[in-house]
mmCIF file with all atom_site columns, C-alpha atoms in Angstrom:
data_model
loop_
_atom_site.group_PDB
_atom_site.id
_atom_site.type_symbol
_atom_site.label_atom_id
_atom_site.label_alt_id
_atom_site.label_comp_id
_atom_site.label_asym_id
_atom_site.label_entity_id
_atom_site.label_seq_id
_atom_site.pdbx_PDB_ins_code
_atom_site.Cartn_x
_atom_site.Cartn_y
_atom_site.Cartn_z
_atom_site.occupancy
_atom_site.B_iso_or_equiv
_atom_site.pdbx_formal_charge
_atom_site.auth_seq_id
_atom_site.auth_comp_id
_atom_site.auth_asym_id
_atom_site.auth_atom_id
_atom_site.pdbx_PDB_model_num
ATOM 1   C CA . PRO A 1 1   ? 98.703  116.686 151.860 1.00 0.00 ? 48  PRO A CA 1
ATOM 2   C CA . ALA A 1 2   ? 98.765  115.829 148.165 1.00 0.00 ? 49  ALA A CA 1
ATOM 3   C CA . ALA A 1 3   ? 96.033  117.162 145.983 1.00 0.00 ? 50  ALA A CA 1
ATOM 4   C CA . ILE A 1 4   ? 93.501  114.688 144.639 1.00 0.00 ? 51  ILE A CA 1
ATOM 5   C CA . PRO A 1 5   ? 92.978  115.144 140.938 1.00 0.00 ? 52  PRO A CA 1
ATOM 6   C CA . ALA A 1 6   ? 89.552  116.282 139.905 1.00 0.00 ? 53  ALA A CA 1
ATOM 7   C CA . PRO A 1 7   ? 87.339  113.766 138.099 1.00 0.00 ? 54  PRO A CA 1
ATOM 8   C CA . ALA A 1 8   ? 87.226  113.988 134.316 1.00 0.00 ? 55  ALA A CA 1
ATOM 9   C CA . PRO A 1 9   ? 84.305  115.934 132.966 1.00 0.00 ? 56  PRO A CA 1
ATOM 10  C CA . ALA A 1 10  ? 81.377  113.811 131.771 1.00 0.00 ? 57  ALA A CA 1
ATOM 11  C CA . SER A 1 11  ? 82.038  114.869 128.197 1.00 0.00 ? 58  SER A CA 1
ATOM 12  C CA . ALA A 1 12  ? 85.536  113.344 128.207 1.00 0.00 ? 59  ALA A CA 1
ATOM 13  C CA . ALA A 1 13  ? 85.991  110.306 125.986 1.00 0.00 ? 60  ALA A CA 1
ATOM 14  C CA . VAL A 1 14  ? 86.143  107.017 127.775 1.00 0.00 ? 61  VAL A CA 1
ATOM 15  C CA . SER A 1 15  ? 88.464  104.466 126.249 1.00 0.00 ? 62  SER A CA 1
ATOM 16  C CA . THR A 1 16  ? 86.718  101.185 125.436 1.00 0.00 ? 63  THR A CA 1
ATOM 17  C CA . PRO A 1 17  ? 88.362  98.239  123.790 1.00 0.00 ? 64  PRO A CA 1
ATOM 18  C CA . ALA A 1 18  ? 87.710  97.938  120.074 1.00 0.00 ? 65  ALA A CA 1
ATOM 19  C CA . PRO A 1 19  ? 85.441  95.070  119.076 1.00 0.00 ? 66  PRO A CA 1
ATOM 20  C CA . PRO A 1 20  ? 87.202  92.075  117.595 1.00 0.00 ? 67  PRO A CA 1
ATOM 21  C CA . PRO A 1 21  ? 87.489  92.218  113.838 1.00 0.00 ? 68  PRO A CA 1
ATOM 22  C CA . ALA A 1 22  ? 84.652  90.571  111.954 1.00 0.00 ? 69  ALA A CA 1
ATOM 23  C CA . PRO A 1 23  ? 85.611  87.166  110.678 1.00 0.00 ? 70  PRO A CA 1
ATOM 24  C CA . GLY A 1 24  ? 86.728  87.348  107.096 1.00 0.00 ? 71  GLY A CA 1
ATOM 25  C CA . PRO A 1 25  ? 85.518  85.050  104.386 1.00 0.00 ? 72  PRO A CA 1
ATOM 26  C CA . ALA A 1 26  ? 86.511  81.431  104.827 1.00 0.00 ? 73  ALA A CA 1
ATOM 27  C CA . ALA A 1 27  ? 89.625  80.548  102.962 1.00 0.00 ? 74  ALA A CA 1
ATOM 28  C CA . THR A 1 28  ? 88.693  79.151  99.561  1.00 0.00 ? 75  THR A CA 1
ATOM 29  C CA . PRO A 1 29  ? 90.195  75.700  99.142  1.00 0.00 ? 76  PRO A CA 1
ATOM 30  C CA . GLN A 1 30  ? 92.551  75.212  96.247  1.00 0.00 ? 77  GLN A CA 1
ATOM 31  C CA . MET A 1 31  ? 90.616  73.603  93.386  1.00 0.00 ? 78  MET A CA 1
ATOM 32  C CA . LEU A 1 32  ? 92.486  71.386  90.949  1.00 0.00 ? 79  LEU A CA 1
ATOM 33  C CA . THR A 1 33  ? 91.198  70.389  87.525  1.00 0.00 ? 80  THR A CA 1
ATOM 34  C CA . ARG A 1 34  ? 94.515  68.836  86.549  1.00 0.00 ? 81  ARG A CA 1
ATOM 35  C CA . VAL A 1 35  ? 97.501  67.681  88.555  1.00 0.00 ? 82  VAL A CA 1
ATOM 36  C CA . ALA A 1 36  ? 101.079 67.241  87.421  1.00 0.00 ? 83  ALA A CA 1
ATOM 37  C CA . PHE A 1 37  ? 102.882 64.000  88.152  1.00 0.00 ? 84  PHE A CA 1
ATOM 38  C CA . SER A 1 38  ? 105.671 65.977  89.849  1.00 0.00 ? 85  SER A CA 1
ATOM 39  C CA . GLU A 1 39  ? 103.162 67.643  92.230  1.00 0.00 ? 86  GLU A CA 1
ATOM 40  C CA . MET A 1 40  ? 101.787 64.365  93.534  1.00 0.00 ? 87  MET A CA 1
ATOM 41  C CA . GLY A 1 41  ? 104.986 63.000  95.084  1.00 0.00 ? 88  GLY A CA 1
ATOM 42  C CA . PRO A 1 42  ? 105.234 65.735  97.731  1.00 0.00 ? 89  PRO A CA 1
ATOM 43  C CA . LEU A 1 43  ? 101.493 65.414  98.481  1.00 0.00 ? 90  LEU A CA 1
ATOM 44  C CA . LEU A 1 44  ? 101.776 61.666  98.984  1.00 0.00 ? 91  LEU A CA 1
ATOM 45  C CA . ALA A 1 45  ? 104.741 62.176  101.320 1.00 0.00 ? 92  ALA A CA 1
ATOM 46  C CA . ARG A 1 46  ? 102.891 64.864  103.291 1.00 0.00 ? 93  ARG A CA 1
ATOM 47  C CA . TRP A 1 47  ? 99.988  62.430  103.716 1.00 0.00 ? 94  TRP A CA 1
ATOM 48  C CA . GLY A 1 48  ? 102.355 59.806  105.156 1.00 0.00 ? 95  GLY A CA 1
ATOM 49  C CA . LEU A 1 49  ? 102.298 57.503  102.131 1.00 0.00 ? 96  LEU A CA 1
ATOM 50  C CA . ARG A 1 50  ? 105.494 55.857  100.918 1.00 0.00 ? 97  ARG A CA 1
ATOM 51  C CA . ALA A 1 51  ? 105.531 56.168  97.145  1.00 0.00 ? 98  ALA A CA 1
ATOM 52  C CA . GLU A 1 52  ? 108.135 55.695  94.484  1.00 0.00 ? 99  GLU A CA 1
ATOM 53  C CA . VAL A 1 53  ? 108.095 56.358  90.767  1.00 0.00 ? 100 VAL A CA 1
ATOM 54  C CA . ASP A 1 54  ? 107.415 53.143  88.844  1.00 0.00 ? 101 ASP A CA 1
ATOM 55  C CA . ARG A 1 55  ? 109.541 53.453  85.720  1.00 0.00 ? 102 ARG A CA 1
ATOM 56  C CA . ALA A 1 56  ? 108.464 50.046  84.358  1.00 0.00 ? 103 ALA A CA 1
ATOM 57  C CA . THR A 1 57  ? 105.150 51.418  83.097  1.00 0.00 ? 104 THR A CA 1
ATOM 58  C CA . LEU A 1 58  ? 104.405 53.353  79.926  1.00 0.00 ? 105 LEU A CA 1
ATOM 59  C CA . GLN A 1 59  ? 102.422 56.052  81.708  1.00 0.00 ? 106 GLN A CA 1
ATOM 60  C CA . PRO A 1 60  ? 103.294 58.205  84.714  1.00 0.00 ? 107 PRO A CA 1
ATOM 61  C CA . THR A 1 61  ? 102.858 55.920  87.730  1.00 0.00 ? 108 THR A CA 1
ATOM 62  C CA . TYR A 1 62  ? 103.588 55.916  91.449  1.00 0.00 ? 109 TYR A CA 1
ATOM 63  C CA . ALA A 1 63  ? 103.829 52.646  93.363  1.00 0.00 ? 110 ALA A CA 1
ATOM 64  C CA . ILE A 1 64  ? 102.412 53.289  96.841  1.00 0.00 ? 111 ILE A CA 1
ATOM 65  C CA . ALA A 1 65  ? 103.728 50.858  99.446  1.00 0.00 ? 112 ALA A CA 1
ATOM 66  C CA . LEU A 1 66  ? 101.341 49.604  102.087 1.00 0.00 ? 113 LEU A CA 1
ATOM 67  C CA . GLY A 1 67  ? 102.589 48.420  105.472 1.00 0.00 ? 114 GLY A CA 1
ATOM 68  C CA . ASP A 1 68  ? 102.119 44.743  104.621 1.00 0.00 ? 115 ASP A CA 1
ATOM 69  C CA . ASN A 1 69  ? 104.588 44.537  101.698 1.00 0.00 ? 116 ASN A CA 1
ATOM 70  C CA . ARG A 1 70  ? 101.831 45.072  99.140  1.00 0.00 ? 117 ARG A CA 1
ATOM 71  C CA . LYS A 1 71  ? 101.560 47.950  96.705  1.00 0.00 ? 118 LYS A CA 1
ATOM 72  C CA . ILE A 1 72  ? 98.900  49.828  94.865  1.00 0.00 ? 119 ILE A CA 1
ATOM 73  C CA . TRP A 1 73  ? 99.589  51.818  91.727  1.00 0.00 ? 120 TRP A CA 1
ATOM 74  C CA . LEU A 1 74  ? 98.536  55.398  91.074  1.00 0.00 ? 121 LEU A CA 1
ATOM 75  C CA . TRP A 1 75  ? 98.225  56.064  87.338  1.00 0.00 ? 122 TRP A CA 1
ATOM 76  C CA . PHE A 1 76  ? 97.988  59.511  85.779  1.00 0.00 ? 123 PHE A CA 1
ATOM 77  C CA . GLU A 1 77  ? 95.654  59.594  82.789  1.00 0.00 ? 124 GLU A CA 1
ATOM 78  C CA . SER A 1 78  ? 94.279  62.135  80.316  1.00 0.00 ? 125 SER A CA 1
ATOM 79  C CA . CYS A 1 79  ? 97.554  64.035  80.518  1.00 0.00 ? 126 CYS A CA 1
ATOM 80  C CA . ALA A 1 80  ? 98.625  67.046  78.505  1.00 0.00 ? 127 ALA A CA 1
ATOM 81  C CA . ALA A 1 81  ? 101.258 66.456  75.857  1.00 0.00 ? 128 ALA A CA 1
ATOM 82  C CA . GLY A 1 82  ? 104.860 66.367  76.943  1.00 0.00 ? 129 GLY A CA 1
ATOM 83  C CA . GLY A 1 83  ? 104.178 65.131  80.479  1.00 0.00 ? 130 GLY A CA 1
ATOM 84  C CA . GLY A 1 84  ? 101.918 68.023  81.417  1.00 0.00 ? 131 GLY A CA 1
ATOM 85  C CA . PRO A 1 85  ? 99.197  67.956  84.070  1.00 0.00 ? 132 PRO A CA 1
ATOM 86  C CA . CYS A 1 86  ? 96.660  65.133  84.031  1.00 0.00 ? 133 CYS A CA 1
ATOM 87  C CA . ALA A 1 87  ? 92.872  65.289  84.368  1.00 0.00 ? 134 ALA A CA 1
ATOM 88  C CA . SER A 1 88  ? 92.314  61.821  85.831  1.00 0.00 ? 135 SER A CA 1
ATOM 89  C CA . LEU A 1 89  ? 93.860  59.667  88.550  1.00 0.00 ? 136 LEU A CA 1
ATOM 90  C CA . THR A 1 90  ? 93.422  55.896  88.664  1.00 0.00 ? 137 THR A CA 1
ATOM 91  C CA . LEU A 1 91  ? 94.349  53.543  91.485  1.00 0.00 ? 138 LEU A CA 1
ATOM 92  C CA . VAL A 1 92  ? 94.804  49.885  90.649  1.00 0.00 ? 139 VAL A CA 1
ATOM 93  C CA . ALA A 1 93  ? 95.954  46.717  92.374  1.00 0.00 ? 140 ALA A CA 1
ATOM 94  C CA . GLY A 1 94  ? 96.275  43.205  90.991  1.00 0.00 ? 141 GLY A CA 1
ATOM 95  C CA . PHE A 1 95  ? 96.328  39.951  92.882  1.00 0.00 ? 142 PHE A CA 1
ATOM 96  C CA . ALA A 1 96  ? 98.331  36.798  92.149  1.00 0.00 ? 143 ALA A CA 1
ATOM 97  C CA . ARG A 1 97  ? 96.346  34.339  94.285  1.00 0.00 ? 144 ARG A CA 1
ATOM 98  C CA . ASN A 1 98  ? 93.331  32.386  93.078  1.00 0.00 ? 145 ASN A CA 1
ATOM 99  C CA . ALA A 1 99  ? 90.531  34.709  92.151  1.00 0.00 ? 146 ALA A CA 1
ATOM 100 C CA . PRO A 1 100 ? 87.303  34.701  94.126  1.00 0.00 ? 147 PRO A CA 1
ATOM 101 C CA . SER A 1 101 ? 84.196  33.576  92.287  1.00 0.00 ? 148 SER A CA 1
ATOM 102 C CA . PRO A 1 102 ? 82.450  36.052  89.997  1.00 0.00 ? 149 PRO A CA 1
ATOM 103 C CA . ALA A 1 103 ? 79.529  35.984  92.444  1.00 0.00 ? 150 ALA A CA 1
ATOM 104 C CA . ARG A 1 104 ? 81.786  37.174  95.287  1.00 0.00 ? 151 ARG A CA 1
ATOM 105 C CA . ILE A 1 105 ? 83.260  39.880  93.039  1.00 0.00 ? 152 ILE A CA 1
ATOM 106 C CA . ASN A 1 106 ? 79.740  41.053  92.147  1.00 0.00 ? 153 ASN A CA 1
ATOM 107 C CA . GLN A 1 107 ? 78.709  41.039  95.810  1.00 0.00 ? 154 GLN A CA 1
ATOM 108 C CA . PHE A 1 108 ? 81.736  43.172  96.660  1.00 0.00 ? 155 PHE A CA 1
ATOM 109 C CA . ASN A 1 109 ? 80.895  45.630  93.868  1.00 0.00 ? 156 ASN A CA 1
ATOM 110 C CA . GLN A 1 110 ? 77.329  45.994  95.133  1.00 0.00 ? 157 GLN A CA 1
ATOM 111 C CA . THR A 1 111 ? 78.442  47.156  98.582  1.00 0.00 ? 158 THR A CA 1
ATOM 112 C CA . ALA A 1 112 ? 81.836  48.802  98.130  1.00 0.00 ? 159 ALA A CA 1
ATOM 113 C CA . ARG A 1 113 ? 82.060  52.385  96.923  1.00 0.00 ? 160 ARG A CA 1
ATOM 114 C CA . GLY A 1 114 ? 85.030  54.137  95.388  1.00 0.00 ? 161 GLY A CA 1
ATOM 115 C CA . ALA A 1 115 ? 86.486  51.081  93.676  1.00 0.00 ? 162 ALA A CA 1
ATOM 116 C CA . PHE A 1 116 ? 85.424  48.478  91.137  1.00 0.00 ? 163 PHE A CA 1
ATOM 117 C CA . ALA A 1 117 ? 86.573  44.846  91.259  1.00 0.00 ? 164 ALA A CA 1
ATOM 118 C CA . PHE A 1 118 ? 86.860  42.654  88.175  1.00 0.00 ? 165 PHE A CA 1
ATOM 119 C CA . ILE A 1 119 ? 88.412  39.505  86.760  1.00 0.00 ? 166 ILE A CA 1
ATOM 120 C CA . ASP A 1 120 ? 90.185  39.893  83.428  1.00 0.00 ? 167 ASP A CA 1
ATOM 121 C CA . ASN A 1 121 ? 90.136  37.430  80.515  1.00 0.00 ? 168 ASN A CA 1
ATOM 122 C CA . ALA A 1 122 ? 93.329  35.777  81.771  1.00 0.00 ? 169 ALA A CA 1
ATOM 123 C CA . GLY A 1 123 ? 91.816  35.121  85.227  1.00 0.00 ? 170 GLY A CA 1
ATOM 124 C CA . GLY A 1 124 ? 93.683  37.900  87.023  1.00 0.00 ? 171 GLY A CA 1
ATOM 125 C CA . TRP A 1 125 ? 91.654  39.870  89.533  1.00 0.00 ? 172 TRP A CA 1
ATOM 126 C CA . TYR A 1 126 ? 91.935  43.557  90.079  1.00 0.00 ? 173 TYR A CA 1
ATOM 127 C CA . LEU A 1 127 ? 90.606  46.470  92.031  1.00 0.00 ? 174 LEU A CA 1
ATOM 128 C CA . ARG A 1 128 ? 90.377  49.794  90.247  1.00 0.00 ? 175 ARG A CA 1
ATOM 129 C CA . GLY A 1 129 ? 89.237  53.258  91.300  1.00 0.00 ? 176 GLY A CA 1
ATOM 130 C CA . ALA A 1 130 ? 89.207  56.480  89.293  1.00 0.00 ? 177 ALA A CA 1
ATOM 131 C CA . LEU A 1 131 ? 88.939  60.162  90.130  1.00 0.00 ? 178 LEU A CA 1
ATOM 132 C CA . ASN A 1 132 ? 88.115  62.661  87.388  1.00 0.00 ? 179 ASN A CA 1
ATOM 133 C CA . LEU A 1 133 ? 89.512  66.088  88.221  1.00 0.00 ? 180 LEU A CA 1
ATOM 134 C CA . ALA A 1 134 ? 87.763  67.949  85.390  1.00 0.00 ? 181 ALA A CA 1
ATOM 135 C CA . GLY A 1 135 ? 85.084  69.565  87.582  1.00 0.00 ? 182 GLY A CA 1
ATOM 136 C CA . GLY A 1 136 ? 87.663  70.619  90.151  1.00 0.00 ? 183 GLY A CA 1
ATOM 137 C CA . VAL A 1 137 ? 88.681  68.842  93.337  1.00 0.00 ? 184 VAL A CA 1
ATOM 138 C CA . THR A 1 138 ? 90.636  69.866  96.408  1.00 0.00 ? 185 THR A CA 1
ATOM 139 C CA . PRO A 1 139 ? 93.859  68.162  97.482  1.00 0.00 ? 186 PRO A CA 1
ATOM 140 C CA . GLU A 1 140 ? 91.799  66.784  100.401 1.00 0.00 ? 187 GLU A CA 1
ATOM 141 C CA . THR A 1 141 ? 89.458  65.121  97.900  1.00 0.00 ? 188 THR A CA 1
ATOM 142 C CA . ILE A 1 142 ? 92.450  63.388  96.320  1.00 0.00 ? 189 ILE A CA 1
ATOM 143 C CA . ARG A 1 143 ? 93.635  62.301  99.756  1.00 0.00 ? 190 ARG A CA 1
ATOM 144 C CA . SER A 1 144 ? 90.180  60.904  100.598 1.00 0.00 ? 191 SER A CA 1
ATOM 145 C CA . PHE A 1 145 ? 90.076  59.109  97.247  1.00 0.00 ? 192 PHE A CA 1
ATOM 146 C CA . ILE A 1 146 ? 93.371  57.371  98.063  1.00 0.00 ? 193 ILE A CA 1
ATOM 147 C CA . THR A 1 147 ? 92.549  56.519  101.696 1.00 0.00 ? 194 THR A CA 1
ATOM 148 C CA . ASP A 1 148 ? 89.074  55.220  100.750 1.00 0.00 ? 195 ASP A CA 1
ATOM 149 C CA . TYR A 1 149 ? 90.630  53.106  98.018  1.00 0.00 ? 196 TYR A CA 1
ATOM 150 C CA . ILE A 1 150 ? 93.133  51.639  100.490 1.00 0.00 ? 197 ILE A CA 1
ATOM 151 C CA . ALA A 1 151 ? 90.230  50.660  102.774 1.00 0.00 ? 198 ALA A CA 1
ATOM 152 C CA . ARG A 1 152 ? 88.455  48.968  99.826  1.00 0.00 ? 199 ARG A CA 1
ATOM 153 C CA . PHE A 1 153 ? 91.756  47.279  98.919  1.00 0.00 ? 200 PHE A CA 1
ATOM 154 C CA . GLN A 1 154 ? 92.034  45.795  102.425 1.00 0.00 ? 201 GLN A CA 1
ATOM 155 C CA . GLU A 1 155 ? 88.446  44.469  102.187 1.00 0.00 ? 202 GLU A CA 1
ATOM 156 C CA . PHE A 1 156 ? 88.890  43.166  98.655  1.00 0.00 ? 203 PHE A CA 1
ATOM 157 C CA . SER A 1 157 ? 92.144  41.355  99.396  1.00 0.00 ? 204 SER A CA 1
ATOM 158 C CA . LYS A 1 158 ? 90.272  39.149  101.902 1.00 0.00 ? 205 LYS A CA 1
ATOM 159 C CA . LEU A 1 159 ? 88.024  37.695  99.161  1.00 0.00 ? 206 LEU A CA 1
ATOM 160 C CA . ALA A 1 160 ? 90.536  35.166  97.835  1.00 0.00 ? 207 ALA A CA 1
ATOM 161 C CA . PRO A 1 161 ? 89.660  31.553  98.565  1.00 0.00 ? 208 PRO A CA 1
ATOM 162 C CA . GLY A 1 162 ? 91.954  29.753  100.991 1.00 0.00 ? 209 GLY A CA 1
#
C-alpha cells in the first residue's frame, strides 16, 4: 500500500489569497480653462454632433447641424492671439420667422436656464448661451452645455406665432 503523507506541522504557513488592492484615488477629470478651436471638432464628433467649420464668420465658428435641417453656431471667444485657445464658448441661433412677442420672450427667459432669448433692434430673434471656461470645466461640462442649449433651442423655436 502507498504511504499517506503526514499532515503539515501546525507552524507551517498556510497560503491565503491576498486581499484585493485598495481602490486608488478616483481619476481626476481633465479641467480646461481654455480650449482650442482645433480641439473642439473631434469632441463634437465623439459626442455624435455633426459640425462643420463656418468660414463665413470673422471669428472661429462651428455650425452644428441638428436633425431637422436647422443649425446652431458655436463661437469661440476671448481667444489668445494667433488663433490660440479660447476662454469662452458661445452658442447662438437666429430665427427668420416672425418673432414672438416680447412678453413671450420674457416668459421664456424666466423659466429656461442655460440660454437667453432676445429680439434685436432689427426685429430678429435669437437664442444665446455662453460658457466661461476661466474657472476650469471638464469636457463633460462642455458637452452638457451644448446638449442643454439644444433642448432650450427646441423649446424656444416653438414660440413663433403661426
